[in-house]
PDB file of C-alpha atoms and ligand atoms in Angstrom:
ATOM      1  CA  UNK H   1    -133.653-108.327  24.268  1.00 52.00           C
ATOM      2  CA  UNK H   2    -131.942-105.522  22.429  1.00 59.00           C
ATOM      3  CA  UNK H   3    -133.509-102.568  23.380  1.00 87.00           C
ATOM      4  CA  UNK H   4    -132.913 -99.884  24.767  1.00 92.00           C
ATOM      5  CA  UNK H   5    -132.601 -98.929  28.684  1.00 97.00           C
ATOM      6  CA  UNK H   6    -135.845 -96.900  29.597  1.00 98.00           C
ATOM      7  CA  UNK H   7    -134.716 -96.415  33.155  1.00 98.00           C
ATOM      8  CA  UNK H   8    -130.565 -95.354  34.084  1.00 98.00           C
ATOM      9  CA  UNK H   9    -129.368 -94.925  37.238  1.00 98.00           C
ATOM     10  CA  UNK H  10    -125.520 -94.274  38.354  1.00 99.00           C
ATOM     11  CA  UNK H  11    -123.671 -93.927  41.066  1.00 98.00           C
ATOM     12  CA  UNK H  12    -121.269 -91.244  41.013  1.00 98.00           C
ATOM     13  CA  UNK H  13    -118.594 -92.649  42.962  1.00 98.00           C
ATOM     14  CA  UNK H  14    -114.259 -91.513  42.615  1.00 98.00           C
ATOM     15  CA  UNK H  15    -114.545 -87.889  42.814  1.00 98.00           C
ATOM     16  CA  UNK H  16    -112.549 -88.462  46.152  1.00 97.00           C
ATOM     17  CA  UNK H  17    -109.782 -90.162  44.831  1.00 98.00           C
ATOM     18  CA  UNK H  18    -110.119 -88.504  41.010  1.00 98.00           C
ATOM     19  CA  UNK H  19    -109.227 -84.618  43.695  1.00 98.00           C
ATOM     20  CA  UNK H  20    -106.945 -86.548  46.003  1.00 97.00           C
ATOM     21  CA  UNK H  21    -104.831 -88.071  42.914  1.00 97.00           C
ATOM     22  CA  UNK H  22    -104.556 -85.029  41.442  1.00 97.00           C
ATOM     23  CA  UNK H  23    -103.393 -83.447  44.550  1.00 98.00           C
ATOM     24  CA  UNK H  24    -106.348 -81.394  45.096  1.00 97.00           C
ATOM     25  CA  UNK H  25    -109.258 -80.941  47.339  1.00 95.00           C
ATOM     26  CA  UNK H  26    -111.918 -83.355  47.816  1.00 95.00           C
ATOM     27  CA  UNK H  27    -114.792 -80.895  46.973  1.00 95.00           C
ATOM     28  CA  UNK H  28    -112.417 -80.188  43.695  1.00 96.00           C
ATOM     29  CA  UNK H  29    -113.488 -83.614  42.129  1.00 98.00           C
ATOM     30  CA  UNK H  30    -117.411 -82.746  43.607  1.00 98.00           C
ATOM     31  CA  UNK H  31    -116.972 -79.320  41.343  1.00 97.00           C
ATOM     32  CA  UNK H  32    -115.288 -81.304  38.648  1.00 98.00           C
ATOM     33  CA  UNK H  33    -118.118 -84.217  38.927  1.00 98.00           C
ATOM     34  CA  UNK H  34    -120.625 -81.899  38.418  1.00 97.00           C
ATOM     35  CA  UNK H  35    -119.179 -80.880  34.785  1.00 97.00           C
ATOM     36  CA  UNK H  36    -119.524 -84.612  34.249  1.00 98.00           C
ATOM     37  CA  UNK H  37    -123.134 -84.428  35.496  1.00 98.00           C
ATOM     38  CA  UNK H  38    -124.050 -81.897  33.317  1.00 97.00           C
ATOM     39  CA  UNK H  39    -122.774 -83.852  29.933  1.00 97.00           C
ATOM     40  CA  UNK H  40    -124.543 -87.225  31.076  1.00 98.00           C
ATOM     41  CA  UNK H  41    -127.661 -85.148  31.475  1.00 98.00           C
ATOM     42  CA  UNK H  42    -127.711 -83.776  28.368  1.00 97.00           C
ATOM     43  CA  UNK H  43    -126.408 -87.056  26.551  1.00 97.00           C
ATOM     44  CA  UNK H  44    -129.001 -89.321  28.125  1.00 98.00           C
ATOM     45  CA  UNK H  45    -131.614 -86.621  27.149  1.00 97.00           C
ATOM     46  CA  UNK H  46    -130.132 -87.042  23.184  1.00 96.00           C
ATOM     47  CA  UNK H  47    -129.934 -90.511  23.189  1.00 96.00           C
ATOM     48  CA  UNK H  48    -133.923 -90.882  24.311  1.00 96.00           C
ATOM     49  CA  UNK H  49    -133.877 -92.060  27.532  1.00 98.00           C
ATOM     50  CA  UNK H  50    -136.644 -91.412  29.523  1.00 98.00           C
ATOM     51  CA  UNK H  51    -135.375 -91.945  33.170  1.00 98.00           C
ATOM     52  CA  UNK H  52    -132.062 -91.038  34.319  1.00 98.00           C
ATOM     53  CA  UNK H  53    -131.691 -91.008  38.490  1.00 99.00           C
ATOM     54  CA  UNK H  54    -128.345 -89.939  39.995  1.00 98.00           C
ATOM     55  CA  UNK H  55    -126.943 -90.393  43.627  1.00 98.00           C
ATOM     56  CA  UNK H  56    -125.916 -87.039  44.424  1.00 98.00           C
ATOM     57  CA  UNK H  57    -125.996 -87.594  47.683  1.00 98.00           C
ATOM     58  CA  UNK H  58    -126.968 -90.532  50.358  1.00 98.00           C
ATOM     59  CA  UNK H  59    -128.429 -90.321  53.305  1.00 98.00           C
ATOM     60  CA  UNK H  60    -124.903 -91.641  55.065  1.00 98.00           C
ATOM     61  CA  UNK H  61    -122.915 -89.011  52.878  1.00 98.00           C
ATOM     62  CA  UNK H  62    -124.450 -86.585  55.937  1.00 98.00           C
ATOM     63  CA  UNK H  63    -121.476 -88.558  58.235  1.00 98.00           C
ATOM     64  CA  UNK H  64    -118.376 -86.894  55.631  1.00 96.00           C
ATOM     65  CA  UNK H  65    -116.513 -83.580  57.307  1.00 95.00           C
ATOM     66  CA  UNK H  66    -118.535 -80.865  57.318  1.00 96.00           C
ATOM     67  CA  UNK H  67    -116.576 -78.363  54.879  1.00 95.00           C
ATOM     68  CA  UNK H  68    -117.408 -81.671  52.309  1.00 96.00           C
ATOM     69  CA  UNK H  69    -121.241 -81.693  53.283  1.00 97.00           C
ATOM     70  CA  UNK H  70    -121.541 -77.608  52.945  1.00 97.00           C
ATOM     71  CA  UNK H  71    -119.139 -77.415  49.684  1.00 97.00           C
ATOM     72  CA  UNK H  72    -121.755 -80.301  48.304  1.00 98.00           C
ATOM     73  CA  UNK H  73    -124.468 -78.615  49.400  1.00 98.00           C
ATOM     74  CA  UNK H  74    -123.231 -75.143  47.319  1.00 98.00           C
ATOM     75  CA  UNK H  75    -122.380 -77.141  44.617  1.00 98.00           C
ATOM     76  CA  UNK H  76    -126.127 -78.820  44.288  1.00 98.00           C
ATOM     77  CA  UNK H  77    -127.706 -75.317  44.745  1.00 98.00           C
ATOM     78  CA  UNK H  78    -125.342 -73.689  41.746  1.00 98.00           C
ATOM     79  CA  UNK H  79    -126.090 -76.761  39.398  1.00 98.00           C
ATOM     80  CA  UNK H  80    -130.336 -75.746  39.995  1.00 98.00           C
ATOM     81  CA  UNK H  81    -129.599 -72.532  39.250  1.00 98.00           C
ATOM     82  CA  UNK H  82    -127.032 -72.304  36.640  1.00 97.00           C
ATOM     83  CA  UNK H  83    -128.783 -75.183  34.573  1.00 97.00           C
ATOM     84  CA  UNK H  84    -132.205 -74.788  35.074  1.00 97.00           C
ATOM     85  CA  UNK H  85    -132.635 -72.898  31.559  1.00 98.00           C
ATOM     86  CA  UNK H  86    -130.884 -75.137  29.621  1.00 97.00           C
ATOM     87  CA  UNK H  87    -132.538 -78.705  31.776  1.00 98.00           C
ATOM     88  CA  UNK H  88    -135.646 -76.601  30.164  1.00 98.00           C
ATOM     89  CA  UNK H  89    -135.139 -75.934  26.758  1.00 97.00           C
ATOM     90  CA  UNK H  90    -133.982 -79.833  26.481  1.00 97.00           C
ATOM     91  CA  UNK H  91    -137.591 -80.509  28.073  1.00 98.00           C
ATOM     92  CA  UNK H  92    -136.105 -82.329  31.333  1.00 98.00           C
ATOM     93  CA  UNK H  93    -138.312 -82.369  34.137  1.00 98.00           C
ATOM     94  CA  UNK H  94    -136.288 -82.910  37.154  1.00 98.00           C
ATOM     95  CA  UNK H  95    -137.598 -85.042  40.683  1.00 98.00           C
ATOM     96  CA  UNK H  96    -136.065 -85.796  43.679  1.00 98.00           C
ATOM     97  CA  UNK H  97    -136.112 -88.655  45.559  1.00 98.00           C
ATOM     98  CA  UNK H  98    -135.294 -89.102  48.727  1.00 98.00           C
ATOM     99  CA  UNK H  99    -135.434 -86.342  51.172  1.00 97.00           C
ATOM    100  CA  UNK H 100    -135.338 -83.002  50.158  1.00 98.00           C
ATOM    101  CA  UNK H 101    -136.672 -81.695  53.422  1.00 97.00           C
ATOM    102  CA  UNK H 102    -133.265 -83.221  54.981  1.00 97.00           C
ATOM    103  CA  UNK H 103    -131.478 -80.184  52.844  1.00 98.00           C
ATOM    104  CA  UNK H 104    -130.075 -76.752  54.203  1.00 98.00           C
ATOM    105  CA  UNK H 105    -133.043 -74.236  53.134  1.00 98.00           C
ATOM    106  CA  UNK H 106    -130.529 -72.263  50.440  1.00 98.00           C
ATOM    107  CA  UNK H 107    -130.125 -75.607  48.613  1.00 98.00           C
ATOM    108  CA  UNK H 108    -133.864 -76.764  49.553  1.00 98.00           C
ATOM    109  CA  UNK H 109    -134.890 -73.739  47.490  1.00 98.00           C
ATOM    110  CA  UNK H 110    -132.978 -73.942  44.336  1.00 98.00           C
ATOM    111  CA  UNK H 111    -133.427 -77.869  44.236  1.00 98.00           C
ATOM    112  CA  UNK H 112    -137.380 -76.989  44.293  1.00 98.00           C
ATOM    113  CA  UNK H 113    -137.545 -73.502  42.117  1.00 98.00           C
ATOM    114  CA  UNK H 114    -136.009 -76.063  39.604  1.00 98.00           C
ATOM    115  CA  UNK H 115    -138.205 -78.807  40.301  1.00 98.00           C
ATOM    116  CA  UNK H 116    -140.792 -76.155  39.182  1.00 98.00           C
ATOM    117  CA  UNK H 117    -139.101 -74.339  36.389  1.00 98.00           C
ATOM    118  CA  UNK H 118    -138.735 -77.974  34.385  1.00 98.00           C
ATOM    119  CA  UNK H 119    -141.875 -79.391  35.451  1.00 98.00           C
ATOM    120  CA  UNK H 120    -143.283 -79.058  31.846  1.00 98.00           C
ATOM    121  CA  UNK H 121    -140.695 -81.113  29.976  1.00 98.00           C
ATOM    122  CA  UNK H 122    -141.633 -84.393  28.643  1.00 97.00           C
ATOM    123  CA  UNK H 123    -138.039 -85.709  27.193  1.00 98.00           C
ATOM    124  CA  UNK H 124    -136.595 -87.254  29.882  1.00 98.00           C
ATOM    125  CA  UNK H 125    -136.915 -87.256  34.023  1.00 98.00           C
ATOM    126  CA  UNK H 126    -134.027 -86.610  35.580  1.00 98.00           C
ATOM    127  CA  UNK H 127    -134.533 -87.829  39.433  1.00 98.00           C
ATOM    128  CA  UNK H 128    -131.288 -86.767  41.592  1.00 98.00           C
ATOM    129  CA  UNK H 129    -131.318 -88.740  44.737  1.00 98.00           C
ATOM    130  CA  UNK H 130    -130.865 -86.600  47.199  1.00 98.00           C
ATOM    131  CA  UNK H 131    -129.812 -87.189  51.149  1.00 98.00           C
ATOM    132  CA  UNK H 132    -131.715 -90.785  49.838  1.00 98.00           C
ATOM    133  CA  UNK H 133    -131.510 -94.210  51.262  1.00 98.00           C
ATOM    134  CA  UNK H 134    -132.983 -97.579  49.751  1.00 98.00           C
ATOM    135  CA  UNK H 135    -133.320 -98.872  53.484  1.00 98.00           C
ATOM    136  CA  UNK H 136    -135.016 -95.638  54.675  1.00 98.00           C
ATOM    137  CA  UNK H 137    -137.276 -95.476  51.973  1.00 98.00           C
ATOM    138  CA  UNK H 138    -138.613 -98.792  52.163  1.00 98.00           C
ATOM    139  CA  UNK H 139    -138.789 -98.544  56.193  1.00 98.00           C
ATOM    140  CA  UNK H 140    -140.900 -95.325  55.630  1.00 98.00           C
ATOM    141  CA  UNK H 141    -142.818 -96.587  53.228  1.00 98.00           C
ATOM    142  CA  UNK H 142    -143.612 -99.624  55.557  1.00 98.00           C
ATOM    143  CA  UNK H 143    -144.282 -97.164  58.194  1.00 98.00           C
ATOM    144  CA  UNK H 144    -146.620 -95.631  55.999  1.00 98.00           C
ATOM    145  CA  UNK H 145    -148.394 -98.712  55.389  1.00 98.00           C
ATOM    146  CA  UNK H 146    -148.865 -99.624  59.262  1.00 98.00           C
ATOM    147  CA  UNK H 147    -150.575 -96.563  59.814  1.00 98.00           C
ATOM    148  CA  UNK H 148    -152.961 -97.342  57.371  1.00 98.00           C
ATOM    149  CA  UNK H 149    -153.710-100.658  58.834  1.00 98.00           C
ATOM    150  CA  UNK H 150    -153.687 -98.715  62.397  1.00 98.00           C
ATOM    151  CA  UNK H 151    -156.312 -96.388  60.898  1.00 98.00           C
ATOM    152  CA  UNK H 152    -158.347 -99.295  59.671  1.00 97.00           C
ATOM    153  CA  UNK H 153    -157.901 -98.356  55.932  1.00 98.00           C
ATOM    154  CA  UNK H 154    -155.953-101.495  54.752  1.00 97.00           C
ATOM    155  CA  UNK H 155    -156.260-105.242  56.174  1.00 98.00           C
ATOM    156  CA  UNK H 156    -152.532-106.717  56.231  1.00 97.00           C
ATOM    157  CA  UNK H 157    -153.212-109.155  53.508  1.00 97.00           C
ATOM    158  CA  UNK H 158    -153.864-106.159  51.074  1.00 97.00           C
ATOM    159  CA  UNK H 159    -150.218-105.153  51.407  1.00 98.00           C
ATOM    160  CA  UNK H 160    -148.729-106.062  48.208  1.00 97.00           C
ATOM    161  CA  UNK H 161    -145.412-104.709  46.001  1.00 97.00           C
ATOM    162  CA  UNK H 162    -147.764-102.309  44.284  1.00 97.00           C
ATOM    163  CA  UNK H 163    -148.989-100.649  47.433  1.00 98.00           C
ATOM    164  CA  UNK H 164    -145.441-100.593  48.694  1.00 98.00           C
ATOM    165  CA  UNK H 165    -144.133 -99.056  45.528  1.00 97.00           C
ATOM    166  CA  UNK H 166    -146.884 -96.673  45.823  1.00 98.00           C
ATOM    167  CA  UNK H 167    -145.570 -95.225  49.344  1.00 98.00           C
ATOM    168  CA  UNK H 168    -141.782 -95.139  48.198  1.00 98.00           C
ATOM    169  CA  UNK H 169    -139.955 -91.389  46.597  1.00 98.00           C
ATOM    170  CA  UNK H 170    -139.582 -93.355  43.577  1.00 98.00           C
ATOM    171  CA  UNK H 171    -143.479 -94.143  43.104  1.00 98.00           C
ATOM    172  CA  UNK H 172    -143.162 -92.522  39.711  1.00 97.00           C
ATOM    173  CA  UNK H 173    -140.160 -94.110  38.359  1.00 98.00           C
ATOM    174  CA  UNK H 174    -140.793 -97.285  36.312  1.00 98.00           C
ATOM    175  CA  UNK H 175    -137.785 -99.940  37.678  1.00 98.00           C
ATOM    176  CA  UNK H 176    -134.263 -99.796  37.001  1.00 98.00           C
ATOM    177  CA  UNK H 177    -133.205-101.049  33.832  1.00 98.00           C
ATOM    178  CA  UNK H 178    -128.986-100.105  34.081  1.00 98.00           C
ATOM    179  CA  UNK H 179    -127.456 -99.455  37.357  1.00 98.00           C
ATOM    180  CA  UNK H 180    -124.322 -98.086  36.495  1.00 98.00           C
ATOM    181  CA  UNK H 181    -121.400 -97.208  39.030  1.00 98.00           C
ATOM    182  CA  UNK H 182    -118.183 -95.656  38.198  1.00 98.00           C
ATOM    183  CA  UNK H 183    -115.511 -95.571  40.497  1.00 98.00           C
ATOM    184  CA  UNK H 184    -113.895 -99.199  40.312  1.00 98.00           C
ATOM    185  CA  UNK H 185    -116.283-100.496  43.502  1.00 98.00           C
ATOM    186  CA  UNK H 186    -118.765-103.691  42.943  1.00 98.00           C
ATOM    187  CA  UNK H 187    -121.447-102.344  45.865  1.00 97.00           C
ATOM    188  CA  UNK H 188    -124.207-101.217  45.346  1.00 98.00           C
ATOM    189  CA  UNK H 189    -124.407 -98.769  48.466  1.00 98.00           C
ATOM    190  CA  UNK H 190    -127.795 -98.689  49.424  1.00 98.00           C
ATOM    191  CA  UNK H 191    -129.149 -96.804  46.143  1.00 98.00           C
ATOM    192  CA  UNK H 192    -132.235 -98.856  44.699  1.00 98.00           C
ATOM    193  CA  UNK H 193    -132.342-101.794  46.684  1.00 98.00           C
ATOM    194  CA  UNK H 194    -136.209-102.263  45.412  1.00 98.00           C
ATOM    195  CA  UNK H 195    -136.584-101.066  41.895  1.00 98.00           C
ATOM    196  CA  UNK H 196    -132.795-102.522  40.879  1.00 98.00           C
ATOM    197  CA  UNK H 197    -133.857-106.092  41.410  1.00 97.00           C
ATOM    198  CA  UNK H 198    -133.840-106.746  38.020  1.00 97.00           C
ATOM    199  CA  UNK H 199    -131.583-104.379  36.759  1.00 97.00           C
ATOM    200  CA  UNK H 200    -128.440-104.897  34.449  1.00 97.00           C
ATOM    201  CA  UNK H 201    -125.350-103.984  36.763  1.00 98.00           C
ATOM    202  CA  UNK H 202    -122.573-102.622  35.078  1.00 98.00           C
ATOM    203  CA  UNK H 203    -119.254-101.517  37.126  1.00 98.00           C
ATOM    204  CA  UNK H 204    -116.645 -99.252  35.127  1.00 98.00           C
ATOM    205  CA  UNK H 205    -113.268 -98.178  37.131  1.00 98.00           C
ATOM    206  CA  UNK H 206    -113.605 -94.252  35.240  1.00 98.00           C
ATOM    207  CA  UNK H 207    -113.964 -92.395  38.216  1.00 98.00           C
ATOM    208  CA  UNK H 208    -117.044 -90.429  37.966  1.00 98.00           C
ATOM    209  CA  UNK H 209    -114.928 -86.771  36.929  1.00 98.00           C
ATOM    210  CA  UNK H 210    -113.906 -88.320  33.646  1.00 98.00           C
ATOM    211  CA  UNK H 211    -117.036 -90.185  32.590  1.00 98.00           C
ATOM    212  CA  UNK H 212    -117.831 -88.840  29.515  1.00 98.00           C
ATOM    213  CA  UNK H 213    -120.984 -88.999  26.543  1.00 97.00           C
ATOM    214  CA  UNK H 214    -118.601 -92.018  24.770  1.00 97.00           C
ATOM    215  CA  UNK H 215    -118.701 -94.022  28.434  1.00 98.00           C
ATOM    216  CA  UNK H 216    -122.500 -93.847  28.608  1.00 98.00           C
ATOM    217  CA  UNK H 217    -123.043 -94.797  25.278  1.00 97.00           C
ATOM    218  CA  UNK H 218    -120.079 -97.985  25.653  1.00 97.00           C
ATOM    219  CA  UNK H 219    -122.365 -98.361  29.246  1.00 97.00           C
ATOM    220  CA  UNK H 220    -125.620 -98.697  26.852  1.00 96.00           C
ATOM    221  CA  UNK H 221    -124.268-100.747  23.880  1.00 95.00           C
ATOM    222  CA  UNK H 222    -123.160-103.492  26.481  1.00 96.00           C
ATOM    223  CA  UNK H 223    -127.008-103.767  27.771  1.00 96.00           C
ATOM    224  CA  UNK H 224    -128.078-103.681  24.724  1.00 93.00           C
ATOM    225  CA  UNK H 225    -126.112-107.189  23.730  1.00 88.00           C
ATOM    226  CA  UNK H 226    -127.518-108.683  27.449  1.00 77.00           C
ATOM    227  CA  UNK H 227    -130.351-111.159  27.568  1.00 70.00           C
ATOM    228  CA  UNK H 228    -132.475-110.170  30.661  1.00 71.00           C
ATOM    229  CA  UNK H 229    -134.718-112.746  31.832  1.00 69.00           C
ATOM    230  CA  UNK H 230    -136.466-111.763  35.087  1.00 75.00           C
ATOM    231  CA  UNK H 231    -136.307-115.437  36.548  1.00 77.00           C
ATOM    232  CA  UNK H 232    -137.339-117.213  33.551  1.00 80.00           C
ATOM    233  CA  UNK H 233    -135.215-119.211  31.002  1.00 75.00           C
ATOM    234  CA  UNK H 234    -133.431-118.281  28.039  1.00 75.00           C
ATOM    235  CA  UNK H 235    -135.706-120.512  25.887  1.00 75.00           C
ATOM    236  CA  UNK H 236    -138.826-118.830  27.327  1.00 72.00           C
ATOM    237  CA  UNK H 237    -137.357-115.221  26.637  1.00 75.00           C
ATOM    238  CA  UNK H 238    -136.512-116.449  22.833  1.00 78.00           C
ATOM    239  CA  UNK H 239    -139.693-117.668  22.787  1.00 80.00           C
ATOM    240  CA  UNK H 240    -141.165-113.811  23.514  1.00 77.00           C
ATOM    241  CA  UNK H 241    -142.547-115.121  26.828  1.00 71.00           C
ATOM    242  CA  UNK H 242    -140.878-110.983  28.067  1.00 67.00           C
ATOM    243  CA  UNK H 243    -141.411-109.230  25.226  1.00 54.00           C
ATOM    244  CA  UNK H 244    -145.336-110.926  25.432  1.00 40.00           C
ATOM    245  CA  UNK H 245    -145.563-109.683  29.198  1.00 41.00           C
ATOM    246  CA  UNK H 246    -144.649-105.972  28.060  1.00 41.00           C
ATOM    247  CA  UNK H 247    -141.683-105.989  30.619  1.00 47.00           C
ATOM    248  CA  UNK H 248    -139.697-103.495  29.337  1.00 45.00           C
ATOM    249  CA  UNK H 249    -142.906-101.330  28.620  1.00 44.00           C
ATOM    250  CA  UNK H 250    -143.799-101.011  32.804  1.00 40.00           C
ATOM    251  CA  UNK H 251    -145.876 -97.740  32.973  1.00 40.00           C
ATOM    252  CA  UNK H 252    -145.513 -96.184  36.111  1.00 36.00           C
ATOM    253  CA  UNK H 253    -148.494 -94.297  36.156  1.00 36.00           C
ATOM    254  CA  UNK H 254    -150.428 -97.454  36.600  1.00 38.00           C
ATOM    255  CA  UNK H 255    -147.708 -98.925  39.354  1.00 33.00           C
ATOM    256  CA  UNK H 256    -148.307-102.120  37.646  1.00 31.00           C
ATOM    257  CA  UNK H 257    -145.967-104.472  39.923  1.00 30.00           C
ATOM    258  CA  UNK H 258    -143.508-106.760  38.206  1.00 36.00           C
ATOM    259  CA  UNK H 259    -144.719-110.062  39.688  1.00 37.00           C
ATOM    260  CA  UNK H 260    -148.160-109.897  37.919  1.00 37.00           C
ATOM    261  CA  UNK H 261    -146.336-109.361  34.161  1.00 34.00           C
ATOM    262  CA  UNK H 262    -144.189-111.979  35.369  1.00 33.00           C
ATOM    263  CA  UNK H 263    -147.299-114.568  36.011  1.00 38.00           C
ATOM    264  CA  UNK H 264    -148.611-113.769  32.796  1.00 35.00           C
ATOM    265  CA  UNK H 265    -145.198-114.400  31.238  1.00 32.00           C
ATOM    266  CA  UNK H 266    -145.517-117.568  33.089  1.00 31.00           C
ATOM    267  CA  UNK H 267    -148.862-118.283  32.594  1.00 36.00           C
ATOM    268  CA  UNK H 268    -148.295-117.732  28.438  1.00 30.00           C
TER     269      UNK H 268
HETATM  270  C1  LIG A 301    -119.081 -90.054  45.524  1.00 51.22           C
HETATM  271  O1  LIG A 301    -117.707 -89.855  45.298  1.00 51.22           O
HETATM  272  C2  LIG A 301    -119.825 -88.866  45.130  1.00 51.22           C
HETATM  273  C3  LIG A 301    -120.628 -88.134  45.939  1.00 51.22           C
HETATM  274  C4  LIG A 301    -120.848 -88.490  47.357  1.00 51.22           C
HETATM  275  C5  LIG A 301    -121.294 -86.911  45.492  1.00 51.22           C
HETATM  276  C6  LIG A 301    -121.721 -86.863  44.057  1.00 51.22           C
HETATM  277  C7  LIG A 301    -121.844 -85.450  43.681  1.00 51.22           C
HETATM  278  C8  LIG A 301    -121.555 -84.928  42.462  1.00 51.22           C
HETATM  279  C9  LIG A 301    -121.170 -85.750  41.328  1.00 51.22           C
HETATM  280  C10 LIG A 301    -121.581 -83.451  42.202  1.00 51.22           C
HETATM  281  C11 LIG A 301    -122.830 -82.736  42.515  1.00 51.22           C
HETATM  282  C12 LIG A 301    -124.065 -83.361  41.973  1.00 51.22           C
HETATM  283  C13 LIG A 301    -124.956 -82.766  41.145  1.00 51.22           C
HETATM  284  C14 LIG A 301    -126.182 -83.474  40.777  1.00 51.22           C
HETATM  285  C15 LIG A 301    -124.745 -81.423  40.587  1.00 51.22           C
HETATM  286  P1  LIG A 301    -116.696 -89.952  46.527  1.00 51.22           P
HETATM  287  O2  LIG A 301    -116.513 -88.597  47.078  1.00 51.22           O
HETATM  288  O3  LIG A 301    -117.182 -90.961  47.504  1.00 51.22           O
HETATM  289  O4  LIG A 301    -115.404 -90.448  45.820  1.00 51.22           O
HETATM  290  P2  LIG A 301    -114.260 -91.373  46.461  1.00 51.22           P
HETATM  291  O5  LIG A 301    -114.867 -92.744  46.620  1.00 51.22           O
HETATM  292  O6  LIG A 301    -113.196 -91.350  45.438  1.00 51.22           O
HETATM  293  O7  LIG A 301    -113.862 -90.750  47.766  1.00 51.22           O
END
């Protein structure tokens, strides 16, 4: 299937090591990382994808030396602010997922006065995962779940991968079509454990400070010339038996969960 990814999501990793290398300051490669964050935004937006979720910062990056946590923390709350007109005028709407509550109040702000300044646009999302973990969001949305069944609202057996989708920070978010980490690590690190299960995984050793538009678009080209299958076999996929189920067309909006395409694939 040569289409185009709907869905991106990378892992910023190297900044560390990019600073360090370089003789400088860890939060130097964060500052430098964010330049880099700012062209992939705008290059994803140009090139017409709709989705684009980044892991700016995990829910075990809260463990890192303070001075690292605080200069993050400044640098997340400058990026709202300083971008926020131009994230605009390229009609990006920008969501968080994760925990935004987890976040010191001057970053808490900024992060949501631009949540609300691009909520109009209707180019791309841009999702920045934010003190996030795939674990933790799954366990709260389980937890979520049980206290429906406690309340008597939901019998056990109506629990299904739409309802948990439903209860997840990434309810909106159709699944991950190109999980891309920079850096030079295979791992995925906890960052879409539930809506990468099908996704294309594609591991590049530019640390994240030099990723530039020409990396994204090498990054898309080589999905482009993959086959993706989602468990069936090459001969059904020639066949049509994905294109037929409308895989790569998931709607969020109606949290349609991949199983049921997949049984009409089957069942075609
Ligand atoms: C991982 O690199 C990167 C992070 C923990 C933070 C990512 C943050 C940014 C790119 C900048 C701010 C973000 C936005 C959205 C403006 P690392 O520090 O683990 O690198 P290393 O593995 O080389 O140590």
């Amino acid at each position: 299937m040569k289409t185009q990814p709907r869905h991106v999501a990378i892992i910023m990793d190297g900044n560390g090591r990019w600073a360090r290398t370089r003789g400088l300051q860890r939060y130097e490669g964060h500052a430098q990382g964010a330049r880099a964050v700012r062209d992939t935004v705008e290059t994803a937006a140009r090139l017409g994808i709709e989705y684009l979720t980044l892991y700016a910062f995990s829910v075990a990056n809260w463990q890192r030396p303070r001075v690292e946590v605080e200069a993050l923390m400044r640098l997340l709350a400058r990026f709202a602010k300083q971008e926020r007109a131009e994230l605009r005028s390229l009609g990006i709407r920008v969501g968080v997922i994760g925990s935004l509550e987890d976040l010191p109040s001057t970053t808490r702000h900024a992060v949501e006065d631009l949540i609300r300044y691009t909520s109009t646009g209707d180019r791309m999302t841009l999702s920045l995962a934010l003190s996030y973990g795939g674990r933790q969001d799954m366990v709260e949305a389980a937890r979520a779940l049980a206290a429906q069944v406690h309340a008597g609202l939901l019998l056990p057996e109506e629990i299904d991968e739409e309802r948990l989708r439903a209860q997840m920070s990434t309810h909106r978010l159709p699944d991950v079509d190109l999980l891309i980490r920079t850096g030079g690590e295979a791992r995925v690190s906890d960052f879409l454990l539930f809506e990468a299960a099908y996704a294309e995984l594609l591991f590049t050793p530019v640390m994240w400070p030099e990723f530039r538009p020409e990396h994204l678009l090498e990054a898309i080209d080589t999905y482009r010339g993959k086959e993706r299958r989602f468990g069936l076999t090459s001969e059904q996929v020639q066949a049509g038996a994905v294109d037929a189920a409308g895989l790569s067309a998931f709607d969020p909006k109606d949290h349609l969960p991949a199983p049921q395409l997949l049984d009409r694939a089957r069942a075609s």
